[in-house]
Short mmCIF file of C-alpha atoms and ligand atoms in Angstrom, two decimals:
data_model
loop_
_atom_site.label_atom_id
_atom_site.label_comp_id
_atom_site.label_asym_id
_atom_site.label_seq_id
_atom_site.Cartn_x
_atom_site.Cartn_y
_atom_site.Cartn_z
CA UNK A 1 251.57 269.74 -96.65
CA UNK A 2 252.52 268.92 -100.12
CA UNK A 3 255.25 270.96 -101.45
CA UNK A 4 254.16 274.17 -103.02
CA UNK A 5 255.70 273.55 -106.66
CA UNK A 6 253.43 270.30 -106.87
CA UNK A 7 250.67 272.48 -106.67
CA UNK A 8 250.47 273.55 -110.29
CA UNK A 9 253.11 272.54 -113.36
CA UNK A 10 252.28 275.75 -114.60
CA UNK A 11 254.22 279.24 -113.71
CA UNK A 12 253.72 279.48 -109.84
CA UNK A 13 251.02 282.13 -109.04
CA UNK A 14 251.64 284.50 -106.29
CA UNK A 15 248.57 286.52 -105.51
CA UNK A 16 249.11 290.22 -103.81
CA UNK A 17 246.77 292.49 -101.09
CA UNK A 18 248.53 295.92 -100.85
CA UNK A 19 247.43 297.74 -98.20
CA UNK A 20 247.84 301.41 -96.47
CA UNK A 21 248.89 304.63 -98.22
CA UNK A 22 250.82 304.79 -101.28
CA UNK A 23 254.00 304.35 -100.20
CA UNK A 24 253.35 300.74 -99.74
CA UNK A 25 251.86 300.57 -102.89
CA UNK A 26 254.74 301.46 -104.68
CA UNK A 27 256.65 299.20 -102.36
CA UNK A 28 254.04 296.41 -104.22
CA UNK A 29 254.39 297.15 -107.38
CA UNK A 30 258.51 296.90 -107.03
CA UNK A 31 257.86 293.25 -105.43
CA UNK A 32 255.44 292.62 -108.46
CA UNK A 33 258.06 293.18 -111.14
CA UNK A 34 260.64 291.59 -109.52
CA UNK A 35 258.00 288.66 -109.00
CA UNK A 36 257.33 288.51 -112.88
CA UNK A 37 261.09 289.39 -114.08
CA UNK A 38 261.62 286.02 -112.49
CA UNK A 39 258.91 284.24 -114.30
CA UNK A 40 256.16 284.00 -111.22
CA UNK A 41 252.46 284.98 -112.63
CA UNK A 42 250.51 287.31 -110.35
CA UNK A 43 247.32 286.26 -109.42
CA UNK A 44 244.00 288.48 -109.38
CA UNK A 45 242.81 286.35 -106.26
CA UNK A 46 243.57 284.46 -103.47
CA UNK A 47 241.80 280.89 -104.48
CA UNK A 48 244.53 280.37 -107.40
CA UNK A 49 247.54 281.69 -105.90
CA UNK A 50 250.13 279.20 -104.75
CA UNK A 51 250.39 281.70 -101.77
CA UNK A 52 249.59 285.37 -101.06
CA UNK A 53 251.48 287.97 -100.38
CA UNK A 54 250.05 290.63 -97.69
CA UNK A 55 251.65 294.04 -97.80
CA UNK A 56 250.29 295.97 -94.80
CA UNK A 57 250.43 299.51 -92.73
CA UNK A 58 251.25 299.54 -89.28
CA UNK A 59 250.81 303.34 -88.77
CA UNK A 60 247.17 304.00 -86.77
CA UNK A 61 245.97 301.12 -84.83
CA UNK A 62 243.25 301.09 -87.06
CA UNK A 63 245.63 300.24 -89.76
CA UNK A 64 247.47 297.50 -88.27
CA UNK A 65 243.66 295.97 -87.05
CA UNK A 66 242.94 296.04 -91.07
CA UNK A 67 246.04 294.81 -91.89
CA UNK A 68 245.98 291.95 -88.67
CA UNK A 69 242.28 290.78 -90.80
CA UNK A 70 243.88 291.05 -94.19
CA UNK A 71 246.56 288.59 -93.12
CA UNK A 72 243.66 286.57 -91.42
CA UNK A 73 241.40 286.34 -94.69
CA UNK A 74 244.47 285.41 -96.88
CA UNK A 75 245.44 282.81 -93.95
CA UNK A 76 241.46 281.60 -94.34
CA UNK A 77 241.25 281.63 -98.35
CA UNK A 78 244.38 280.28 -98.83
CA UNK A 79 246.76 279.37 -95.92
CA UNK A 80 249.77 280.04 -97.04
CA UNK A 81 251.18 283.55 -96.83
CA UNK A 82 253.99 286.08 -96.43
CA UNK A 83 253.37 289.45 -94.38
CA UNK A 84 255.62 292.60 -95.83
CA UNK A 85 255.53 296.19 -95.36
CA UNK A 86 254.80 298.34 -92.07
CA UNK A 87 253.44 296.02 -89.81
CA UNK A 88 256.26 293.63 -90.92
CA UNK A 89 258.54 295.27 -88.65
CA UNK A 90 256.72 293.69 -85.46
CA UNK A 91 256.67 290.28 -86.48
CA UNK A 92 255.73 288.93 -82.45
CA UNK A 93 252.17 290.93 -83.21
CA UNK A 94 251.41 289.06 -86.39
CA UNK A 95 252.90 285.42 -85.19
CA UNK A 96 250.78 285.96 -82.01
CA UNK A 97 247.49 286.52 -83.90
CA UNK A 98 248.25 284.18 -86.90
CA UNK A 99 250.93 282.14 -85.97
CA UNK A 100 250.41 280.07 -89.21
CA UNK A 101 252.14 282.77 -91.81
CA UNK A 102 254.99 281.65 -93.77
CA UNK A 103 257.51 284.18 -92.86
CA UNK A 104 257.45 287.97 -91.98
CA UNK A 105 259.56 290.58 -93.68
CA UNK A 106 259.61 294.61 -92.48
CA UNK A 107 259.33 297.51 -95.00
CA UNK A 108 261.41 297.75 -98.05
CA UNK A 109 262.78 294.36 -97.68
CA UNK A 110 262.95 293.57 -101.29
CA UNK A 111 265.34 291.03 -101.14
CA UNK A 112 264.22 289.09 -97.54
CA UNK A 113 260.40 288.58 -99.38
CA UNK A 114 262.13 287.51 -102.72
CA UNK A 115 263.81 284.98 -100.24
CA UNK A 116 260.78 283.82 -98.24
CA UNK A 117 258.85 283.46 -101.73
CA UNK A 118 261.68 281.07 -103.02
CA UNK A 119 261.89 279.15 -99.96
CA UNK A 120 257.72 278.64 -100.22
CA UNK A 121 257.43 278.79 -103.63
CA UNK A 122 260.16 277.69 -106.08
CA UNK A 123 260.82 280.07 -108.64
CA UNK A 124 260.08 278.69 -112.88
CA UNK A 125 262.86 277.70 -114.24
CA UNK A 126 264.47 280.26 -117.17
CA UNK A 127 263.01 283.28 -116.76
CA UNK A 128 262.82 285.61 -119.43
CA UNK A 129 263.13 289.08 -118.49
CA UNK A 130 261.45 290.71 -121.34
CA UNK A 131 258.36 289.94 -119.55
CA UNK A 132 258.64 292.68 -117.73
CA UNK A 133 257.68 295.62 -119.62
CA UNK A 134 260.25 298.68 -119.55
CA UNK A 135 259.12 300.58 -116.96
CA UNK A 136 257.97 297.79 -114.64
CA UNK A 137 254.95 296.48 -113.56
CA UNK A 138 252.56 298.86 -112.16
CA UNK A 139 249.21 298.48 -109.51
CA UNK A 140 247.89 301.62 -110.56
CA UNK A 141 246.45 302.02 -114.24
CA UNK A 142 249.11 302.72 -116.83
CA UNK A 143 248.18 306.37 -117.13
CA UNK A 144 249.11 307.27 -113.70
CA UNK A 145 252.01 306.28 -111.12
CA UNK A 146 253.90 306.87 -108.27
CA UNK A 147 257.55 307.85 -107.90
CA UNK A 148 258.95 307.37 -104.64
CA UNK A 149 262.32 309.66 -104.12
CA UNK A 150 262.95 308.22 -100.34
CA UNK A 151 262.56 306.10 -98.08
CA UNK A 152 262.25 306.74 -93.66
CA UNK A 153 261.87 310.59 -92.55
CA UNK A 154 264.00 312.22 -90.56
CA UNK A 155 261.55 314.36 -88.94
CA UNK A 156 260.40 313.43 -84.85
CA UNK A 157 256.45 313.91 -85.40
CA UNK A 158 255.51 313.28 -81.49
CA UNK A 159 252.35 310.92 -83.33
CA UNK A 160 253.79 309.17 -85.30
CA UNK A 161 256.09 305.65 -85.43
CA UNK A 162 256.76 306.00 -89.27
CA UNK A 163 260.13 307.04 -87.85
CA UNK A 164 260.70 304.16 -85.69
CA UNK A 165 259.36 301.47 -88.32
CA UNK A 166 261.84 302.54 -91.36
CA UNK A 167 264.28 304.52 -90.55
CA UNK A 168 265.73 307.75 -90.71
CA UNK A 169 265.27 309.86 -94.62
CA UNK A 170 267.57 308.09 -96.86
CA UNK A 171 267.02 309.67 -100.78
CA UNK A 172 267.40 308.25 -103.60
CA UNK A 173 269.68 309.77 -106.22
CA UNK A 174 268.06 312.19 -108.21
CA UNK A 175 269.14 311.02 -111.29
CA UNK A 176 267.52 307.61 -110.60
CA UNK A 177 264.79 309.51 -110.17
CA UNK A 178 264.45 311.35 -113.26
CA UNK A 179 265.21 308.43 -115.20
CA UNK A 180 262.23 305.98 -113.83
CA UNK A 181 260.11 308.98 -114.31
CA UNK A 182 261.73 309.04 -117.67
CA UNK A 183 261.20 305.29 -118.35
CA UNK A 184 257.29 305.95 -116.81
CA UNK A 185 256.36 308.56 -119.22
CA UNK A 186 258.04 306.32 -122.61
CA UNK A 187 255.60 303.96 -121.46
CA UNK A 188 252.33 305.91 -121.16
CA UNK A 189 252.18 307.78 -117.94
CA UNK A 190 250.59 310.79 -118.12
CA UNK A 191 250.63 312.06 -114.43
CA UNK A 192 253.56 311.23 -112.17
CA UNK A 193 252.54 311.16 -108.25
CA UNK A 194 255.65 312.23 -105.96
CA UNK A 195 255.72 310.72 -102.68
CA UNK A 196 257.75 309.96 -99.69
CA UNK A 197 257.42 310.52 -96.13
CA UNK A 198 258.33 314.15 -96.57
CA UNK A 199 258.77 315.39 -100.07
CA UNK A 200 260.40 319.02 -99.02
CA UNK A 201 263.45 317.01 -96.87
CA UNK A 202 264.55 315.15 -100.15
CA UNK A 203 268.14 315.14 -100.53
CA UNK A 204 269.03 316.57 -96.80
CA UNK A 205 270.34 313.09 -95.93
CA UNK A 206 272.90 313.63 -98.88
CA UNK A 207 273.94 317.37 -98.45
CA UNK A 208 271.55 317.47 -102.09
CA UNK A 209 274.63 315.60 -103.63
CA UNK A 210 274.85 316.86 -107.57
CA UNK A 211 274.50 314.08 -109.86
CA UNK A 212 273.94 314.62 -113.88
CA UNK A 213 271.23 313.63 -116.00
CA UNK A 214 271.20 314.15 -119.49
CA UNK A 215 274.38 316.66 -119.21
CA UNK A 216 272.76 318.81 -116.84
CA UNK A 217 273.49 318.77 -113.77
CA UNK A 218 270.63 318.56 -111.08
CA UNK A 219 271.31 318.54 -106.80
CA UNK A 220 269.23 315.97 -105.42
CA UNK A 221 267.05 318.50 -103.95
CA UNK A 222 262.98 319.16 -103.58
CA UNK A 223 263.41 322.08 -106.30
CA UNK A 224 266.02 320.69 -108.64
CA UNK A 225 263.61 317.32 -108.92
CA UNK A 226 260.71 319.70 -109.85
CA UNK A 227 262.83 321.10 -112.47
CA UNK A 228 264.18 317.79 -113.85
CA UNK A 229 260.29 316.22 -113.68
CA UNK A 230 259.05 319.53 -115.39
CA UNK A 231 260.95 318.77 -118.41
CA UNK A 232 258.88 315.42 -119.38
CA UNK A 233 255.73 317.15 -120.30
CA UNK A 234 253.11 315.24 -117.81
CA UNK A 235 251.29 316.30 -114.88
CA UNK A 236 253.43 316.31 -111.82
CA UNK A 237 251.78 316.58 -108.31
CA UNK A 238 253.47 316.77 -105.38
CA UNK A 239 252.51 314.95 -102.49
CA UNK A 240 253.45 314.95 -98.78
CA UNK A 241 255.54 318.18 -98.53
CA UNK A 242 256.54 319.36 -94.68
CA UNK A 243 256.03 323.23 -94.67
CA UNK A 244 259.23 324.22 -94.82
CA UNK A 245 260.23 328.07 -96.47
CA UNK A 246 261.85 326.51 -99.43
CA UNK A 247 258.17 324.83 -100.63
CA UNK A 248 258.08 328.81 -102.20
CA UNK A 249 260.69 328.02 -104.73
CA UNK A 250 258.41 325.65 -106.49
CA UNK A 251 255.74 328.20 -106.97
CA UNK A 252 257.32 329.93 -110.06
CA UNK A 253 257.42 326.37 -111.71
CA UNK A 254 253.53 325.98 -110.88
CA UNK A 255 252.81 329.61 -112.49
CA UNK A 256 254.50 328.50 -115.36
CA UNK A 257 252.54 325.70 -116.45
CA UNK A 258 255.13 323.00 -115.77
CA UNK A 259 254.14 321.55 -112.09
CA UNK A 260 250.56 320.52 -111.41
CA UNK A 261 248.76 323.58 -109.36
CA UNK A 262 248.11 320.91 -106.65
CA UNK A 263 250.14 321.23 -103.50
CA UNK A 264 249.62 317.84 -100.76
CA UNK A 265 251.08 319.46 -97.01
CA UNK A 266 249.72 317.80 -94.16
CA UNK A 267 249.73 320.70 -92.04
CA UNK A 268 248.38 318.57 -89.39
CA UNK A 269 246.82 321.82 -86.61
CA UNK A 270 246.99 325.36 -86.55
CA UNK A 271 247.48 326.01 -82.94
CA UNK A 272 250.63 326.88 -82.15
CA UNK A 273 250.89 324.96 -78.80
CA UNK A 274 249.42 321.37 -80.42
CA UNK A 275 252.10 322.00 -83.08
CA UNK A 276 254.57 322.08 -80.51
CA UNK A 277 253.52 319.25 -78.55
CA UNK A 278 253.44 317.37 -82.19
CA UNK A 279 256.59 318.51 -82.77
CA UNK A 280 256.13 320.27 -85.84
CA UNK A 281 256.85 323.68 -87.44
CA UNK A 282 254.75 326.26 -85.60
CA UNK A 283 254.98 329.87 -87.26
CA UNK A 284 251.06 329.60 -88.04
CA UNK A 285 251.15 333.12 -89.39
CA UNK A 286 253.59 332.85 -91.99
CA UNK A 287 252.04 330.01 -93.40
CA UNK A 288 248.77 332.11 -93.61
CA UNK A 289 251.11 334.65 -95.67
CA UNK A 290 252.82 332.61 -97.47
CA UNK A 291 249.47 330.50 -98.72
CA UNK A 292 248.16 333.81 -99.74
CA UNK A 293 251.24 334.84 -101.69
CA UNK A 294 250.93 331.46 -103.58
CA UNK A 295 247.57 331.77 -104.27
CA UNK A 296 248.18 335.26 -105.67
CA UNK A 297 251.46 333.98 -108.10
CA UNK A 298 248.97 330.40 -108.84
CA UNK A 299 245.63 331.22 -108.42
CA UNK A 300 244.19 327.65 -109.59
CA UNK A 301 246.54 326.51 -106.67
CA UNK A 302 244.97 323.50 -104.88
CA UNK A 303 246.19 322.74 -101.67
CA UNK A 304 245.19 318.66 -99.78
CA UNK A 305 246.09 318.90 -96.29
CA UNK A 306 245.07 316.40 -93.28
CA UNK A 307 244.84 317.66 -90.15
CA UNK A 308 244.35 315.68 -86.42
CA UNK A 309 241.57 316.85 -84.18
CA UNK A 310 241.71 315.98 -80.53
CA UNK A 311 245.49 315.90 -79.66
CA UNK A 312 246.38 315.54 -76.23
CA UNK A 313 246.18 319.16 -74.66
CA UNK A 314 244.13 320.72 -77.71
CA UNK A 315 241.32 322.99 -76.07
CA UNK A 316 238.73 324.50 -77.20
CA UNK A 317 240.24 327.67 -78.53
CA UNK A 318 243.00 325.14 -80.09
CA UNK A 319 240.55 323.84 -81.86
CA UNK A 320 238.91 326.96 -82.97
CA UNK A 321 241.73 328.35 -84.20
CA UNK A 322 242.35 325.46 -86.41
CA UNK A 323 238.94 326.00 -87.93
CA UNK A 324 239.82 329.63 -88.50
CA UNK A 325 242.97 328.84 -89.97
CA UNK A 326 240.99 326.21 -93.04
CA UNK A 327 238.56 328.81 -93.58
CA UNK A 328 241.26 331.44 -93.84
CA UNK A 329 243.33 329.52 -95.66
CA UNK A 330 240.58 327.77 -97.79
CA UNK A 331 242.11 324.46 -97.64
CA UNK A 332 241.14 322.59 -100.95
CA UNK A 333 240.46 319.51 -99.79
CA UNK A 334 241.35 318.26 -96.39
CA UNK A 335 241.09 315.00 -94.34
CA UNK A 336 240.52 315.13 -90.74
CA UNK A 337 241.19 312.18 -88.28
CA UNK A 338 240.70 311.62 -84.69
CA UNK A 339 243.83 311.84 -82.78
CA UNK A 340 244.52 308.07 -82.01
CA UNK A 341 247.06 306.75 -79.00
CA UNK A 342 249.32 304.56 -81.46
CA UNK A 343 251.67 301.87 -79.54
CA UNK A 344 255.09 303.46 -79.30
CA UNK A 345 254.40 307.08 -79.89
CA UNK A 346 256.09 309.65 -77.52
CA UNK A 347 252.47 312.06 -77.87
CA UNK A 348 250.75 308.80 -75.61
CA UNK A 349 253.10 310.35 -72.58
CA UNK A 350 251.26 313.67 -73.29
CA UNK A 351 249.41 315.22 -70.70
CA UNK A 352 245.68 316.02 -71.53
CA UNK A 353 244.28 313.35 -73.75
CA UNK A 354 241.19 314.18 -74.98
CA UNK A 355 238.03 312.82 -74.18
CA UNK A 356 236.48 310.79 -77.31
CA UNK A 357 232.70 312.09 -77.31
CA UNK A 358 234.68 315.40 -77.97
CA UNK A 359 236.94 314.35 -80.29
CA UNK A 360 234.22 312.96 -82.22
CA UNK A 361 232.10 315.80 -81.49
CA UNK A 362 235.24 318.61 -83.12
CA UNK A 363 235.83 315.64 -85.87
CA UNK A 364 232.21 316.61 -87.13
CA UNK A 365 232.15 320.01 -86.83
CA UNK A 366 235.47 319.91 -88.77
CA UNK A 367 233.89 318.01 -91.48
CA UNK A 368 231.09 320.55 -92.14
CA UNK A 369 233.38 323.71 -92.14
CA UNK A 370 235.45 321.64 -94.63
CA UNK A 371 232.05 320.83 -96.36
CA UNK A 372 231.08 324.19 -96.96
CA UNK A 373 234.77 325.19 -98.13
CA UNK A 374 234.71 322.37 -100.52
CA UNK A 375 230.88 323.50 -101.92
CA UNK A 376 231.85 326.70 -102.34
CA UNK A 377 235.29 325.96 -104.27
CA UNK A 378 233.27 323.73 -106.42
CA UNK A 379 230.50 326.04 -107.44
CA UNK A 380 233.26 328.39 -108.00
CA UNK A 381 234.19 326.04 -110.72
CA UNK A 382 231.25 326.45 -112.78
CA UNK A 383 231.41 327.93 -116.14
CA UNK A 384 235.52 327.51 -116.29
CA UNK A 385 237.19 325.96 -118.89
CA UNK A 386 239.91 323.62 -117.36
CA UNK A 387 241.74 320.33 -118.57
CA UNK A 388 240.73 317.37 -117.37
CA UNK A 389 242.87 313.67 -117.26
CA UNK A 390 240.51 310.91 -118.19
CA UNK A 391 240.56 307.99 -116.11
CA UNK A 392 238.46 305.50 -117.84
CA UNK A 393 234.05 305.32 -119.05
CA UNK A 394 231.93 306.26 -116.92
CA UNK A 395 228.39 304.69 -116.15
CA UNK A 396 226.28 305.52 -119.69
CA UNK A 397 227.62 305.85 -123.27
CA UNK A 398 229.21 309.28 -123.81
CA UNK A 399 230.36 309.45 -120.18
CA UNK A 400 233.81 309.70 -118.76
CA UNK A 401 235.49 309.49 -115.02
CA UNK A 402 237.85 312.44 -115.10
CA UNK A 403 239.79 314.36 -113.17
CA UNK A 404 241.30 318.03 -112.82
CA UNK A 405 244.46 319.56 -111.88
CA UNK A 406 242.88 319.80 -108.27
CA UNK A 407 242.28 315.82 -107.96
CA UNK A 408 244.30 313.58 -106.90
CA UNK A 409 243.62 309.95 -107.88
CA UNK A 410 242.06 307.98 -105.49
CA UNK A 411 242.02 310.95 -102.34
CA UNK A 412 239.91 314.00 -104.37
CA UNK A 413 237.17 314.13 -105.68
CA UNK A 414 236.46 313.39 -109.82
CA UNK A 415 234.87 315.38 -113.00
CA UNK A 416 231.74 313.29 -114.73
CA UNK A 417 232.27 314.55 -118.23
CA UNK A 418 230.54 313.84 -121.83
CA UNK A 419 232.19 313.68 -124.86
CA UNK A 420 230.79 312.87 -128.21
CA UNK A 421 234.51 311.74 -129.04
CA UNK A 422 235.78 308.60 -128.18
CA UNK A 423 238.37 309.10 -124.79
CA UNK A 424 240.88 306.80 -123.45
CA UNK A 425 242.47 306.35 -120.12
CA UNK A 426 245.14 308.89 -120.07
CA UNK A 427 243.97 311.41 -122.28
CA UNK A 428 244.05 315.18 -121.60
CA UNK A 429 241.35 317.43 -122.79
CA UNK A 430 239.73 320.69 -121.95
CA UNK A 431 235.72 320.66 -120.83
CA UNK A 432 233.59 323.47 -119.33
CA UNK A 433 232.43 322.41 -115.84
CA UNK A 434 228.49 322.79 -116.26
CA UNK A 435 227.66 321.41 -112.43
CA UNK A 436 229.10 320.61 -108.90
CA UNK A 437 228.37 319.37 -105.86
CA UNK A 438 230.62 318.96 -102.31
CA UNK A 439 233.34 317.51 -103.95
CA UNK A 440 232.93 316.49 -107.75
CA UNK A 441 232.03 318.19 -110.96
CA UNK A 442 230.04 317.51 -114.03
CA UNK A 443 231.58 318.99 -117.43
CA UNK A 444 230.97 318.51 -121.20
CA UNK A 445 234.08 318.07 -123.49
CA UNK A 446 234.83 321.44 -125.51
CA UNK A 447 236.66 321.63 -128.41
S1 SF4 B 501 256.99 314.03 -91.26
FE1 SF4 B 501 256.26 313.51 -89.19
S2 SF4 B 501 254.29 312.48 -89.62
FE2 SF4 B 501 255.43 312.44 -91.53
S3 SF4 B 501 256.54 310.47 -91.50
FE3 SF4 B 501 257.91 312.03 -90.69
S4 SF4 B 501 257.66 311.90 -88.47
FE4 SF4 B 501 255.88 310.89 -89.41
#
């Protein structure tokens, strides 16, 4: 095969599939800018990339089969690519299945895929930095972005290999943080997404060191990052936070206007025995309290969750009390997935796996109760007067995709608005929410 620089005298073109949560999208979007600080173009598809670059999950099996087909349509469209990210870290399962990839690289291996693109694909000469804009190149529309504050968890979830693939929790300094938030906002973000594998453990790794950012001192901690973020005057949601007690400290920040009423904690089950046997934290009843006590301090509190039905040993009553527990709780929005064996997770030596006509069976009947939660939250909307982010037009003239305090982008659910005025991706602006259905709203722009 010809060498890849003879393909084209032009910049080389790498083109990018991200797949899998957005962890590994941010993990992207870092390989993207360092792609185009060093002068490579990015290509929309795979037909005029020199070579593609696959990012993929490795968490369910489902996952790694999506990501195992995503390497094997790049491998078909183009036939020369590089595998990153998740599924990375078991190289022997991708060279079995495609043994023609370039090279394989883990998770956050910046440097080993800037390596395996040079080797296949030899960078321009000169590169001119400034073509990176200042706060990097983002996969997500410029209004919106993620801000990862660590990488690996230190937590033992009996399901899950997250743990295994990257490591234990390792934080980033929190005046890193603030500043790429910093840098994000100067250049148009309007709503900052927190993520990591488990938002509330940030900083544990480093005993919350102190570090200063613009003489104030902040602890790289869950709470003192709230603060710091509070400060730039966007919407900050927090995503992925373990149900620990301290979660409570954020609340005041929430009832003051200055963190996004919208609280992402995968909760996972309500029984106390599945919790143990996932090896999570199992005091169902406080959480019940404490829910209720943040609802009463934040009452436009939204909370996401995700939940597993049909872990080994759940019964019956397990799963009953779960469903109790989201229509006690009124869980916001909520995914639900069937509990899957992964390769390498302790819950596969479980006792009591679950048969799958009844996991599919509770997975339904989870989905209506969650239905009816989410109908009645929405009709509750009606008639309110609440801001709305615009993402970008919507079908007819006059119409906008939106999205309230409660939606996440890309996860919740989205407000069809009309404006007479003339909106722009990013913009904030209060409507009255006129209709609703299951999950979305309809709203016309006030003044
Ligand atoms: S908190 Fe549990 S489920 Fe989440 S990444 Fe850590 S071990 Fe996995």
């Amino acid at each position: 095969m010809a060498h890849p620089t003879s393909l084209s005298s032009a910049a080389p073109k790498v083109g990018i599939v991200s797949l899998g949560c957005p962890k590994a999208l941010v993990d992207s979007e870092r390989i993207v800018t360092r792609l185009r600080a060093e002068g490579y173009q990015i290509s929309p598809d795979y037909a005029g990339a020199d070579l593609v670059l696959v990012n993929t999950c490795g968490f369910l099996d489902s996952a790694r089969a999506e990501s195992l087909e995503a390497i094997g349509e790049a491998m078909n469209a183009n036939g020369r690519v590089i595998v990153t990210g998740c599924l990375g870290a078991e190289p022997e399962v991708i060279e079995a299945e495609h043994p023609g990839v370039l090279a394989v690289t883990g998770p956050h291996q910046y440097e080993q895929v800037m390596e395996a693109v040079h080797t296949h694909l030899t960078p321009p000469h000169n590169p001119h930095l400034d073509l990176v804009p200042e706060a990097g190149l983002k996969l997500t529309p410029r209004h919106y972005a993620y801000l990862k504050i660590s990488e690996g968890c230190h937590n033992r979830c009996s399901f899950c290999i997250i743990p295994k693939l990257r490591g234990d929790l390792v934080s980033r300094p929190v005046h890193h943080v603030l500043t790429e938030a910093e840098q994000l906002v100067r250049a148009g973000v309007r709503e900052l997404l927190v993520i990591s594998q488990d938002t509330s453990a940030y900083g544990l790794d480093v005993r919350y060191a102190p570090q200063t950012w613009k003489n104030e001192t902040y602890q790289t901690r869950f709470l003192d990052l709230a603060r710091g973020l509070s400060t730039l005057g966007v919407w900050t949601r927090m995503h992925y936070v373990y149900p620990y007690p301290h979660v409570d400290d954020i609340i005041p920040l929430m009832a003051d206007g200055l963190i996004t009423p919208y609280l992402d904690i995968p909760f996972q089950h309500a029984s106390t025995s599945v919790l143990k046997a996932m090896k999570r934290p199992a005091k169902q009843d406080r959480v019940l309290e404490r829910i209720q006590a943040w609802r009463r301090d934040v009452p436009d509190l939204a909370i996401r969750s995700t939940f597993i039905v049909g872990f080994p040993g759940e019964t019956e009553a397990d799963f009953e009390t779960l469903l109790d527990f989201i229509r006690e709780a009124k869980i916001d929005r909520a995914g639900c997935f069937k509990y899957e064996n992964v390769a390498h997770a302790d819950s596969r030596a479980l006792p009591g796996h679950v048969d799958e006509a009844v996991k599919e069976d509770r997975w339904h009947r989870f989905m209506q109760v969650q239905a009816d939660i989410s109908a009645a939250r929405a009709e509750a909307q009606i008639g309110t007067v609440q801001e709305v982010i615009i993402d970008g037009p919507g079908e007819t003239d006059g119409a906008y995709l939106a999205r309230s305090k409660a939606d996440a982008p890309e996860i919740d659910g989205v407000v069809h608005v009309d404006s007479p005025a003339c909106l722009g991706a990013g913009d904030i602006v209060p409507v009255r929410i006129t209709d609703a259905d299951d999950y979305d709203l309809w709203a016309e722009h006030t003044a």
